[in-house]
Each structure stands twice: as C-alpha cells, then as structure tokens.
Coordinates of N, CA and C in Angstrom, one line a residue:
M1 N -80.4 111.5 -109.1 CA -80.8 110.5 -110.0 C -81.4 111.1 -111.3
A2 N -81.0 110.8 -112.4 CA -81.5 111.4 -113.7 C -82.8 110.7 -114.1
H3 N -83.7 111.5 -114.6 CA -85.0 111.0 -115.1 C -84.8 110.7 -116.5
I4 N -85.5 109.7 -117.0 CA -85.5 109.4 -118.4 C -86.8 109.9 -119.0
H5 N -86.6 110.9 -119.9 CA -87.8 111.5 -120.5 C -88.0 110.9 -121.8
P6 N -89.3 110.6 -122.1 CA -89.6 110.0 -123.4 C -89.2 111.0 -124.5
P7 N -88.3 110.6 -125.4 CA -87.9 111.5 -126.5 C -88.9 111.6 -127.6
S8 N -88.7 112.6 -128.4 CA -89.6 112.7 -129.6 C -89.1 112.0 -130.7
T9 N -89.9 111.2 -131.4 CA -89.5 110.5 -132.6 C -89.4 111.5 -133.8
A10 N -90.4 112.4 -134.0 CA -90.4 113.4 -135.0 C -89.7 114.6 -134.5
A11 N -88.4 114.8 -134.8 CA -87.6 115.9 -134.3 C -86.6 116.4 -135.3
I12 N -86.3 117.7 -135.2 CA -85.3 118.3 -136.0 C -84.2 118.8 -135.0
A13 N -83.0 118.4 -135.1 CA -81.9 118.8 -134.2 C -82.3 118.7 -132.8
G14 N -83.1 117.6 -132.5 CA -83.5 117.3 -131.1 C -84.7 118.1 -130.6
Q15 N -85.2 119.0 -131.5 CA -86.4 119.7 -131.1 C -87.7 119.0 -131.7
P16 N -88.7 118.7 -130.9 CA -89.9 118.1 -131.4 C -90.6 118.9 -132.4
I17 N -90.9 118.3 -133.5 CA -91.6 119.0 -134.6 C -93.0 119.4 -134.2
H18 N -93.7 118.5 -133.4 CA -95.0 118.8 -133.0 C -95.1 120.1 -132.2
S19 N -94.2 120.3 -131.2 CA -94.3 121.5 -130.4 C -93.9 122.7 -131.2
M20 N -93.1 122.6 -132.2 CA -92.8 123.8 -133.0 C -94.0 124.2 -133.9
L21 N -94.7 123.2 -134.4 CA -95.8 123.5 -135.3 C -97.1 123.9 -134.6
A22 N -97.3 123.3 -133.4 CA -98.6 123.5 -132.7 C -98.9 124.9 -132.3
Q23 N -97.9 125.8 -132.3 CA -98.2 127.2 -131.9 C -99.0 127.9 -133.0
F24 N -98.8 127.5 -134.3 CA -99.5 128.2 -135.4 C -101.0 128.0 -135.4
P25 N -101.5 126.8 -135.2 CA -103.0 126.7 -135.2 C -103.6 127.4 -133.9
V26 N -102.8 127.4 -132.8 CA -103.3 128.1 -131.6 C -103.5 129.5 -131.9
V27 N -102.5 130.2 -132.5 CA -102.6 131.6 -132.9 C -103.7 131.8 -133.9
C28 N -103.8 131.0 -134.9 CA -104.8 131.2 -136.0 C -106.2 131.0 -135.5
F29 N -106.4 130.0 -134.6 CA -107.8 129.8 -134.2 C -108.2 130.8 -133.1
T30 N -107.3 131.3 -132.4 CA -107.6 132.4 -131.4 C -107.9 133.7 -132.2
L31 N -107.1 134.0 -133.2 CA -107.3 135.2 -134.0 C -108.6 135.1 -134.8
T32 N -109.0 133.8 -135.1 CA -110.3 133.6 -135.8 C -111.5 134.1 -134.9
L33 N -111.3 133.7 -133.6 CA -112.4 134.2 -132.7 C -112.4 135.7 -132.6
L34 N -111.2 136.3 -132.5 CA -111.2 137.8 -132.5 C -111.8 138.4 -133.7
T35 N -111.4 137.9 -134.9 CA -112.0 138.5 -136.1 C -113.5 138.2 -136.3
D36 N -113.9 137.1 -135.7 CA -115.4 136.9 -135.7 C -116.1 137.9 -134.8
L37 N -115.5 138.2 -133.7 CA -116.0 139.2 -132.8 C -116.0 140.6 -133.5
A38 N -115.0 140.9 -134.2 CA -114.9 142.1 -134.9 C -116.0 142.2 -136.0
Y39 N -116.2 141.1 -136.7 CA -117.3 141.0 -137.7 C -118.6 141.2 -137.1
W40 N -118.9 140.6 -135.9 CA -120.1 140.7 -135.2 C -120.4 142.1 -134.8
S41 N -119.4 142.8 -134.4 CA -119.6 144.2 -134.0 C -119.6 145.2 -135.1
T42 N -119.0 144.9 -136.3 CA -118.9 145.9 -137.3 C -119.7 145.5 -138.6
A43 N -119.9 144.2 -138.8 CA -120.5 143.7 -140.1 C -119.7 144.0 -141.3
N44 N -118.4 144.3 -141.1 CA -117.5 144.5 -142.2 C -117.0 143.2 -142.7
V45 N -117.3 142.9 -144.0 CA -116.9 141.6 -144.6 C -115.4 141.3 -144.5
M46 N -114.6 142.3 -144.5 CA -113.2 142.1 -144.3 C -112.9 141.1 -143.2
W47 N -113.6 141.3 -142.1 CA -113.3 140.4 -140.9 C -113.7 139.0 -141.2
Q48 N -114.8 138.8 -141.9 CA -115.2 137.4 -142.3 C -114.1 136.8 -143.1
N49 N -113.6 137.5 -144.1 CA -112.5 137.0 -144.9 C -111.3 136.7 -144.1
F50 N -110.9 137.5 -143.2 CA -109.8 137.2 -142.3 C -110.0 135.9 -141.6
S51 N -111.2 135.7 -141.0 CA -111.6 134.5 -140.3 C -111.4 133.3 -141.2
S52 N -111.9 133.4 -142.4 CA -111.8 132.2 -143.3 C -110.3 131.9 -143.6
W53 N -109.5 132.9 -143.8 CA -108.1 132.6 -144.1 C -107.3 132.1 -142.9
L54 N -107.7 132.6 -141.7 CA -107.1 132.2 -140.5 C -107.4 130.7 -140.2
L55 N -108.7 130.4 -140.5 CA -109.1 129.0 -140.3 C -108.3 128.0 -141.3
L56 N -108.2 128.5 -142.5 CA -107.4 127.7 -143.4 C -106.0 127.5 -143.0
A57 N -105.3 128.6 -142.6 CA -103.9 128.5 -142.1 C -103.8 127.6 -140.9
G58 N -104.8 127.7 -140.0 CA -104.7 126.9 -138.8 C -105.0 125.5 -139.1
L59 N -105.8 125.2 -140.0 CA -106.1 123.8 -140.4 C -104.9 123.1 -141.1
I60 N -104.2 123.9 -141.9 CA -103.0 123.3 -142.6 C -101.9 123.1 -141.6
T61 N -101.6 124.1 -140.8 CA -100.5 123.9 -139.8 C -100.9 122.9 -138.7
G62 N -102.2 122.9 -138.3 CA -102.6 122.0 -137.4 C -102.6 120.6 -137.9
G63 N -102.8 120.4 -139.2 CA -102.7 119.1 -139.8 C -101.3 118.5 -139.7
F64 N -100.3 119.4 -140.0 CA -98.9 119.0 -139.9 C -98.5 118.8 -138.5
A65 N -98.9 119.6 -137.6 CA -98.6 119.4 -136.2 C -99.2 118.1 -135.7
A66 N -100.4 117.8 -136.1 CA -101.1 116.5 -135.7 C -100.3 115.3 -136.3
L67 N -99.9 115.4 -137.5 CA -99.1 114.3 -138.0 C -97.8 114.0 -137.2
A68 N -97.1 115.1 -136.9 CA -95.9 115.0 -136.1 C -96.2 114.4 -134.7
G69 N -97.3 114.9 -134.1 CA -97.7 114.4 -132.8 C -98.1 113.0 -132.9
L70 N -98.8 112.6 -133.9 CA -99.2 111.2 -134.1 C -98.1 110.2 -134.2
V71 N -97.0 110.7 -134.9 CA -95.8 109.8 -135.0 C -95.3 109.5 -133.6
D72 N -95.1 110.6 -132.8 CA -94.7 110.3 -131.4 C -95.7 109.5 -130.6
F73 N -96.9 109.8 -130.8 CA -98.0 109.0 -130.0 C -98.0 107.5 -130.4
L74 N -97.9 107.2 -131.7 CA -98.0 105.9 -132.1 C -96.7 105.1 -131.9
F75 N -95.5 105.7 -132.1 CA -94.3 105.0 -132.1 C -93.5 105.1 -130.8
R76 N -94.0 105.8 -129.9 CA -93.4 105.9 -128.5 C -94.3 105.4 -127.5
P77 N -94.3 104.1 -127.1 CA -95.2 103.7 -126.0 C -95.1 104.5 -124.7
S78 N -93.8 105.0 -124.5 CA -93.6 105.8 -123.3 C -94.4 107.1 -123.3
V79 N -94.6 107.6 -124.5 CA -95.5 108.9 -124.6 C -96.9 108.5 -124.3
R80 N -97.4 107.4 -124.9 CA -98.8 107.0 -124.7 C -99.1 106.6 -123.3
A81 N -98.1 106.2 -122.6 CA -98.2 105.7 -121.2 C -98.4 106.9 -120.2
Q82 N -98.1 108.1 -120.6 CA -98.3 109.3 -119.8 C -99.8 109.6 -119.7
R83 N -100.3 109.9 -118.5 CA -101.7 110.1 -118.3 C -102.3 111.2 -119.2
P84 N -101.7 112.4 -119.4 CA -102.3 113.4 -120.2 C -102.2 113.2 -121.7
A85 N -101.5 112.1 -122.2 CA -101.3 111.9 -123.6 C -102.7 111.7 -124.4
W86 N -103.5 110.9 -123.8 CA -104.8 110.6 -124.5 C -105.7 111.8 -124.5
P87 N -105.9 112.5 -123.4 CA -106.8 113.7 -123.5 C -106.2 114.8 -124.5
H88 N -104.9 114.9 -124.5 CA -104.3 115.8 -125.4 C -104.5 115.4 -126.9
A89 N -104.3 114.2 -127.2 CA -104.5 113.7 -128.5 C -106.0 113.8 -129.0
I90 N -106.9 113.3 -128.2 CA -108.3 113.4 -128.5 C -108.8 114.8 -128.6
G91 N -108.3 115.7 -127.6 CA -108.7 117.1 -127.7 C -108.2 117.8 -128.9
S92 N -107.0 117.5 -129.3 CA -106.4 118.1 -130.5 C -107.2 117.7 -131.8
L93 N -107.6 116.4 -131.8 CA -108.4 116.0 -132.9 C -109.7 116.7 -133.0
I94 N -110.4 116.8 -131.8 CA -111.6 117.5 -131.7 C -111.5 119.0 -132.2
V95 N -110.4 119.6 -131.8 CA -110.1 121.0 -132.2 C -110.1 121.1 -133.7
L96 N -109.3 120.2 -134.4 CA -109.2 120.2 -135.8 C -110.6 119.9 -136.5
V97 N -111.4 119.0 -136.0 CA -112.7 118.8 -136.5 C -113.6 120.0 -136.4
L98 N -113.6 120.6 -135.2 CA -114.4 121.8 -135.0 C -114.0 122.9 -135.9
A99 N -112.6 123.1 -136.1 CA -112.2 124.1 -137.0 C -112.5 123.8 -138.5
L100 N -112.5 122.6 -138.8 CA -113.0 122.2 -140.2 C -114.4 122.5 -140.4
V101 N -115.3 122.2 -139.5 CA -116.7 122.5 -139.6 C -116.9 124.0 -139.6
N102 N -116.1 124.7 -138.7 CA -116.2 126.2 -138.7 C -115.8 126.8 -140.0
S103 N -114.8 126.2 -140.7 CA -114.4 126.7 -142.0 C -115.5 126.5 -143.0
L104 N -116.2 125.4 -142.9 CA -117.3 125.2 -143.9 C -118.4 126.2 -143.6
V105 N -118.7 126.5 -142.3 CA -119.7 127.5 -142.0 C -119.3 128.8 -142.5
H106 N -118.0 129.2 -142.3 CA -117.5 130.5 -142.8 C -117.5 130.6 -144.3
A107 N -117.6 129.5 -145.0 CA -117.6 129.6 -146.5 C -118.8 130.2 -147.0
G108 N -119.9 130.3 -146.2 CA -121.1 130.9 -146.6 C -120.9 132.4 -146.8
D109 N -121.9 133.1 -147.3 CA -121.8 134.5 -147.6 C -122.6 135.3 -146.5
G110 N -122.0 136.4 -146.1 CA -122.7 137.4 -145.3 C -122.8 137.0 -143.8
W111 N -123.7 137.6 -143.2 CA -123.9 137.6 -141.8 C -124.1 136.2 -141.2
T112 N -124.9 135.4 -141.9 CA -125.1 134.0 -141.4 C -123.9 133.1 -141.5
A113 N -122.9 133.5 -142.2 CA -121.6 132.7 -142.2 C -120.9 132.8 -140.9
V114 N -121.2 133.9 -140.1 CA -120.4 134.1 -138.9 C -121.4 134.0 -137.7
V115 N -122.5 134.7 -137.8 CA -123.4 134.8 -136.7 C -124.6 134.0 -136.9
P116 N -125.0 133.1 -136.0 CA -124.4 132.8 -134.7 C -123.4 131.6 -134.7
W117 N -123.5 130.7 -135.8 CA -122.8 129.4 -135.7 C -121.3 129.6 -135.9
G118 N -120.9 130.4 -136.8 CA -119.4 130.6 -136.9 C -118.8 131.1 -135.7
L119 N -119.4 132.1 -135.0 CA -118.9 132.7 -133.8 C -118.9 131.6 -132.7
T120 N -120.0 130.9 -132.6 CA -120.2 129.8 -131.6 C -119.1 128.8 -131.8
L121 N -118.9 128.3 -133.0 CA -117.9 127.3 -133.2 C -116.4 127.8 -132.9
S122 N -116.2 129.1 -133.2 CA -114.9 129.7 -132.8 C -114.7 129.7 -131.3
V123 N -115.7 130.0 -130.6 CA -115.6 130.0 -129.1 C -115.4 128.6 -128.6
V124 N -116.1 127.7 -129.1 CA -116.0 126.3 -128.6 C -114.6 125.7 -129.0
T125 N -114.2 126.0 -130.2 CA -112.8 125.6 -130.7 C -111.7 126.1 -129.8
V126 N -111.8 127.4 -129.4 CA -110.8 128.0 -128.6 C -110.8 127.4 -127.1
V127 N -112.0 127.1 -126.6 CA -112.1 126.6 -125.3 C -111.6 125.1 -125.3
V128 N -111.9 124.3 -126.3 CA -111.4 122.9 -126.3 C -109.9 123.0 -126.5
M129 N -109.4 123.9 -127.3 CA -108.0 124.0 -127.6 C -107.2 124.4 -126.3
I130 N -107.8 125.2 -125.5 CA -107.1 125.6 -124.2 C -107.0 124.4 -123.3
V131 N -108.1 123.6 -123.2 CA -108.1 122.4 -122.4 C -107.1 121.4 -123.0
S132 N -107.1 121.2 -124.3 CA -106.2 120.2 -124.9 C -104.7 120.6 -124.7
D133 N -104.5 121.9 -124.9 CA -103.1 122.4 -124.7 C -102.6 122.3 -123.3
W134 N -103.6 122.4 -122.4 CA -103.2 122.3 -120.9 C -102.6 120.9 -120.7
F135 N -103.3 119.9 -121.3 CA -102.8 118.5 -121.2 C -101.4 118.4 -121.9
G136 N -101.3 119.0 -123.1 CA -100.0 118.9 -123.9 C -98.9 119.6 -123.1
R137 N -99.1 120.7 -122.4 CA -98.1 121.3 -121.7 C -97.7 120.5 -120.4
D138 N -98.7 119.8 -119.9 CA -98.5 118.9 -118.8 C -97.5 117.8 -119.2
L139 N -97.7 117.3 -120.4 CA -96.8 116.2 -120.9 C -95.4 116.7 -121.0
V140 N -95.2 118.0 -121.3 CA -93.8 118.5 -121.4 C -93.3 118.9 -120.0
Y141 N -94.0 119.6 -119.3 CA -93.5 120.2 -118.0 C -93.5 119.3 -116.8
H142 N -94.4 118.3 -116.8 CA -94.5 117.4 -115.7 C -94.0 116.0 -116.0
H143 N -94.1 115.6 -117.3 CA -93.6 114.3 -117.7 C -92.4 114.3 -118.5
G144 N -91.9 115.5 -118.9 CA -90.7 115.6 -119.7 C -90.8 115.0 -121.1
V145 N -92.0 114.9 -121.7 CA -92.0 114.3 -123.1 C -91.4 115.3 -124.0
G146 N -90.4 114.8 -124.8 CA -89.7 115.6 -125.8 C -88.6 116.4 -125.2
V147 N -88.4 116.4 -123.9 CA -87.3 117.2 -123.3 C -86.1 116.4 -123.3
T148 N -85.0 117.0 -123.7 CA -83.7 116.2 -123.7 C -82.6 117.1 -123.0
G149 N -81.7 116.5 -122.3 CA -80.5 117.2 -121.8 C -80.8 118.2 -120.7
H150 N -81.9 118.1 -119.9 CA -82.2 119.2 -118.9 C -82.3 118.5 -117.5
D151 N -81.6 117.5 -117.2 CA -81.7 116.9 -115.9 C -80.7 117.4 -115.0

C-alpha cells in the first residue's frame, strides 16, 4: 500500500526549496562557533571578522529557508499535522533570533564582541539548531514531508 506524503508547496522541479536552503545557515552558524573558538584561543581579529560575515550569510540564507518553510507550514495542513512540525518551526525561529542577537554582539569591537557573550550565543545557537534540525529530519525521514516518488 502506497503512503501519501505531504508534498512541498515551495519547490523547484519537485525539490523542496526549504531543504535546499536550510543547509547554508547550518554550515554558517557551525563555522561561526569554530571561528569564535579560534578567536578565543588566538585573539586574532581576523577570526572575529570571519564570525561576523558567517553570521550575516547564515541570517540571509536562513531567512530565505524560513520563508520557504513557512509557505509549506502555513499552506499545507498535512505538514502542520505532523508531530515534529511545530518544534522544528519554533526551534528554527529561535535559531534565527539567537543568530541575529549574536550578530549584534559581534558588531562590537575587540575581545568583548566575542568573549564571553558572542561565544556563548554561538554555542547556544548551534545546540538549538541541532535539536531543531533533528525534528526537521524526522519530518522528512519518518513522515515523508516533501518526499515524492519513493514508495
């Protein structure tokens, strides 16, 4: 018996836009944590600059991914009906808010722009992002959200 998977509303050639774009902020925010750690251990301003640019890139791509995900979330009741949809949506929003606050903290000059609050926000952002992505992957792998033609 074939399962009916909730399709993605925002898609290109059948591929969900949200899942294509969501990888970029994951990488950017993870690398921000690594560059913050590098800055903490070396005090080389280059690492602070890298963190600031990575936060900006993650926020921009994360904003586009959130818009695509919001389209699916709002216009597909079958997506909202899946148990992990709400924790994933709320968690993703929290990640973007944390990254925005982190970007504002990183806008400062010198050591205090990263240590301790910038580094702390980077750690919290990555931890919340991992939890939120866990729910997002559950939507795909266990509930088939956005999956087509694989029954």
